[in-house]
PDB file of C-alpha atoms in Angstrom:
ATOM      1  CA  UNK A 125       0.000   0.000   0.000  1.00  0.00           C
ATOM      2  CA  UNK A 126       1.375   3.479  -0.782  1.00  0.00           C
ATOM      3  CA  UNK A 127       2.327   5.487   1.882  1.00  0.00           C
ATOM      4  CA  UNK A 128      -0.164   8.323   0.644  1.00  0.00           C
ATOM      5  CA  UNK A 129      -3.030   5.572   1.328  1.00  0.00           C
ATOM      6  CA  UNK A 130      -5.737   5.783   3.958  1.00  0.00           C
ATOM      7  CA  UNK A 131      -4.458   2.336   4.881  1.00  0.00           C
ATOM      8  CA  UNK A 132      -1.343   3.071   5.322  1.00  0.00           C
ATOM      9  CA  UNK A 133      -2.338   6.027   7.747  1.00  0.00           C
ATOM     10  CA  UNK A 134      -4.050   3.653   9.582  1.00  0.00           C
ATOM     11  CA  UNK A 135      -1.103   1.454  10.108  1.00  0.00           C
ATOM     12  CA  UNK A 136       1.020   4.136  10.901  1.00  0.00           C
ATOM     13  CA  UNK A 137      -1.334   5.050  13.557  1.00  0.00           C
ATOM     14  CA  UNK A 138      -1.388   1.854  15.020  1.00  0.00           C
ATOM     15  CA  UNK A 139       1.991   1.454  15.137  1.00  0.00           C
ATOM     16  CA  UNK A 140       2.470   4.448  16.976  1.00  0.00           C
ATOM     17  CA  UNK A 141      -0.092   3.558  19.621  1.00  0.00           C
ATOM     18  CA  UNK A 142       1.385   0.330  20.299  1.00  0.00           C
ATOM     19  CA  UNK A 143       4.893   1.764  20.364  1.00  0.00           C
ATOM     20  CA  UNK A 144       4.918   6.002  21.261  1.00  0.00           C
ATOM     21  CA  UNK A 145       8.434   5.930  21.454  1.00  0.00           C
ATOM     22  CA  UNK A 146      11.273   5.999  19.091  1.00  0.00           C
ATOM     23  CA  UNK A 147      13.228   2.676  19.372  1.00  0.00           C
ATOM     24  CA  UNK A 148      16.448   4.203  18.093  1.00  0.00           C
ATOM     25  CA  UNK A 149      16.401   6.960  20.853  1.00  0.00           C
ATOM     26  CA  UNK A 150      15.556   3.854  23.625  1.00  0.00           C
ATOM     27  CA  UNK A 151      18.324   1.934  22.641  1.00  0.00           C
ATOM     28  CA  UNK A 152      20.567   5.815  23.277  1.00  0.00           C
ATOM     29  CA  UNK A 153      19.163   5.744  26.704  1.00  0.00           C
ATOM     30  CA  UNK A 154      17.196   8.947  25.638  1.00  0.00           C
ATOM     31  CA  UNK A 155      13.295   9.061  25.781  1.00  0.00           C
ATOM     32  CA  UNK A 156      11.682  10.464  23.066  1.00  0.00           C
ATOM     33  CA  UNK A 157       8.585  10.821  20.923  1.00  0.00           C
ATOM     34  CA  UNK A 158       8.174   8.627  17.844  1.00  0.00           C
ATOM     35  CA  UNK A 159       6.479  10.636  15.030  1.00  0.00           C
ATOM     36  CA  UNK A 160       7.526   8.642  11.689  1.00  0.00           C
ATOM     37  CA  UNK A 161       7.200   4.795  11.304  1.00  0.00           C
ATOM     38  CA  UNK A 162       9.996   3.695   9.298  1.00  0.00           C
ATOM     39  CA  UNK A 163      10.526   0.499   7.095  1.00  0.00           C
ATOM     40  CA  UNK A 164      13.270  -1.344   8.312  1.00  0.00           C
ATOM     41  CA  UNK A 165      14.506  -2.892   4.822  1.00  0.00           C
ATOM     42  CA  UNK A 166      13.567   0.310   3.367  1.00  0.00           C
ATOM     43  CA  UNK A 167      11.212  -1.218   0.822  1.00  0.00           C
ATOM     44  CA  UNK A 168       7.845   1.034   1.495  1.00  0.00           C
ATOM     45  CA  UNK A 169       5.690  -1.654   0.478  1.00  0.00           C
ATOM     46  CA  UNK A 170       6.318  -4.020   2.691  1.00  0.00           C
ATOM     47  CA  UNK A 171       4.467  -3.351   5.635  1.00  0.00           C
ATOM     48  CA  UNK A 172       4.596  -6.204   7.237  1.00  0.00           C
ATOM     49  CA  UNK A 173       4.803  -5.446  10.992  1.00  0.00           C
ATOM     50  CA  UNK A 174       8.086  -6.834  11.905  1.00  0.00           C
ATOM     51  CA  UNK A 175       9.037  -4.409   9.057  1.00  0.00           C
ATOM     52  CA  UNK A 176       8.008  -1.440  10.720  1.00  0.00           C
ATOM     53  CA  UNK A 177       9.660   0.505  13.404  1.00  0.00           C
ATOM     54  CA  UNK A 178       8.644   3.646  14.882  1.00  0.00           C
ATOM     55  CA  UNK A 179      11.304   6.818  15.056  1.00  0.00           C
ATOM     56  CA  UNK A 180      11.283  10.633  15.838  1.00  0.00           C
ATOM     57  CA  UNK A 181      12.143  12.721  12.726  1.00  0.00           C
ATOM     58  CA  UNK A 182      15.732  13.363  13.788  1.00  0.00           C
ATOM     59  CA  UNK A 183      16.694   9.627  13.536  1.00  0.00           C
ATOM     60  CA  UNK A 184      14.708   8.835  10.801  1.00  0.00           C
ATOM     61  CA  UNK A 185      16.345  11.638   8.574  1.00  0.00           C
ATOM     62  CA  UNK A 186      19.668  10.342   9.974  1.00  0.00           C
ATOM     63  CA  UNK A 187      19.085   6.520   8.912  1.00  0.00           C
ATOM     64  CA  UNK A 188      17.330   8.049   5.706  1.00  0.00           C
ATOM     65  CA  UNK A 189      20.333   9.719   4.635  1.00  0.00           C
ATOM     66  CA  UNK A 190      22.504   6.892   5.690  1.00  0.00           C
ATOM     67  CA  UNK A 191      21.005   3.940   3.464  1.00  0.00           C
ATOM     68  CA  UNK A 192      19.971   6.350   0.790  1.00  0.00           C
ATOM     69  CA  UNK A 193      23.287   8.540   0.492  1.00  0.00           C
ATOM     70  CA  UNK A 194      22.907  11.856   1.989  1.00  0.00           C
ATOM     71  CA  UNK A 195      25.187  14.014   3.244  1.00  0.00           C
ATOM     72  CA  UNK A 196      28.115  12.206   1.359  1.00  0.00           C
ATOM     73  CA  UNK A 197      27.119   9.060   2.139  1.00  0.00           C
ATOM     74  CA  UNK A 198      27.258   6.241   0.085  1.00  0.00           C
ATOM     75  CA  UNK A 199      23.902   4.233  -0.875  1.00  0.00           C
ATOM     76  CA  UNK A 200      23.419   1.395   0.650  1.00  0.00           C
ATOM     77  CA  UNK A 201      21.179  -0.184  -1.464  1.00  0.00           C
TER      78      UNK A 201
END
């Protein structure tokens, strides 16, 4: 399902009312809000649930340009 979809809003709202928090921040030892749900192999249709994580916008955009090449990365893909 696109990410644009009324489906996939409802997933994505789901998933951040099972999990508020963003894992990536957890696993810091800092608490914050989660705000995006990101997929993990970076495929957005698969939304299977073990595919899904949830993530504030800071660590999203930094895993985001990570796998995808920003800021002088290289791709990972």
């Amino acid at each position: 399902m696109p990410t644009s979809s009324a489906a996939w809003r409802a997933l994505r709202r789901e998933v951040l009312r099972e999990q508020p928090l963003c894992v990536h921040c957890l696993r810091a030892g800092r608490v914050r809000a989660a705000t995006v749900v990101d997929h993990l192999d970076g495929n957005a249709m698969n939304n299977e649930r073990g595919n899904l994580q949830p993530l504030c916008l800071s660590c999203h955009a930094i895993k985001t340009a990570r796998e995808d090449g920003g800021f002088g990365n290289p791709r990972c893909r």
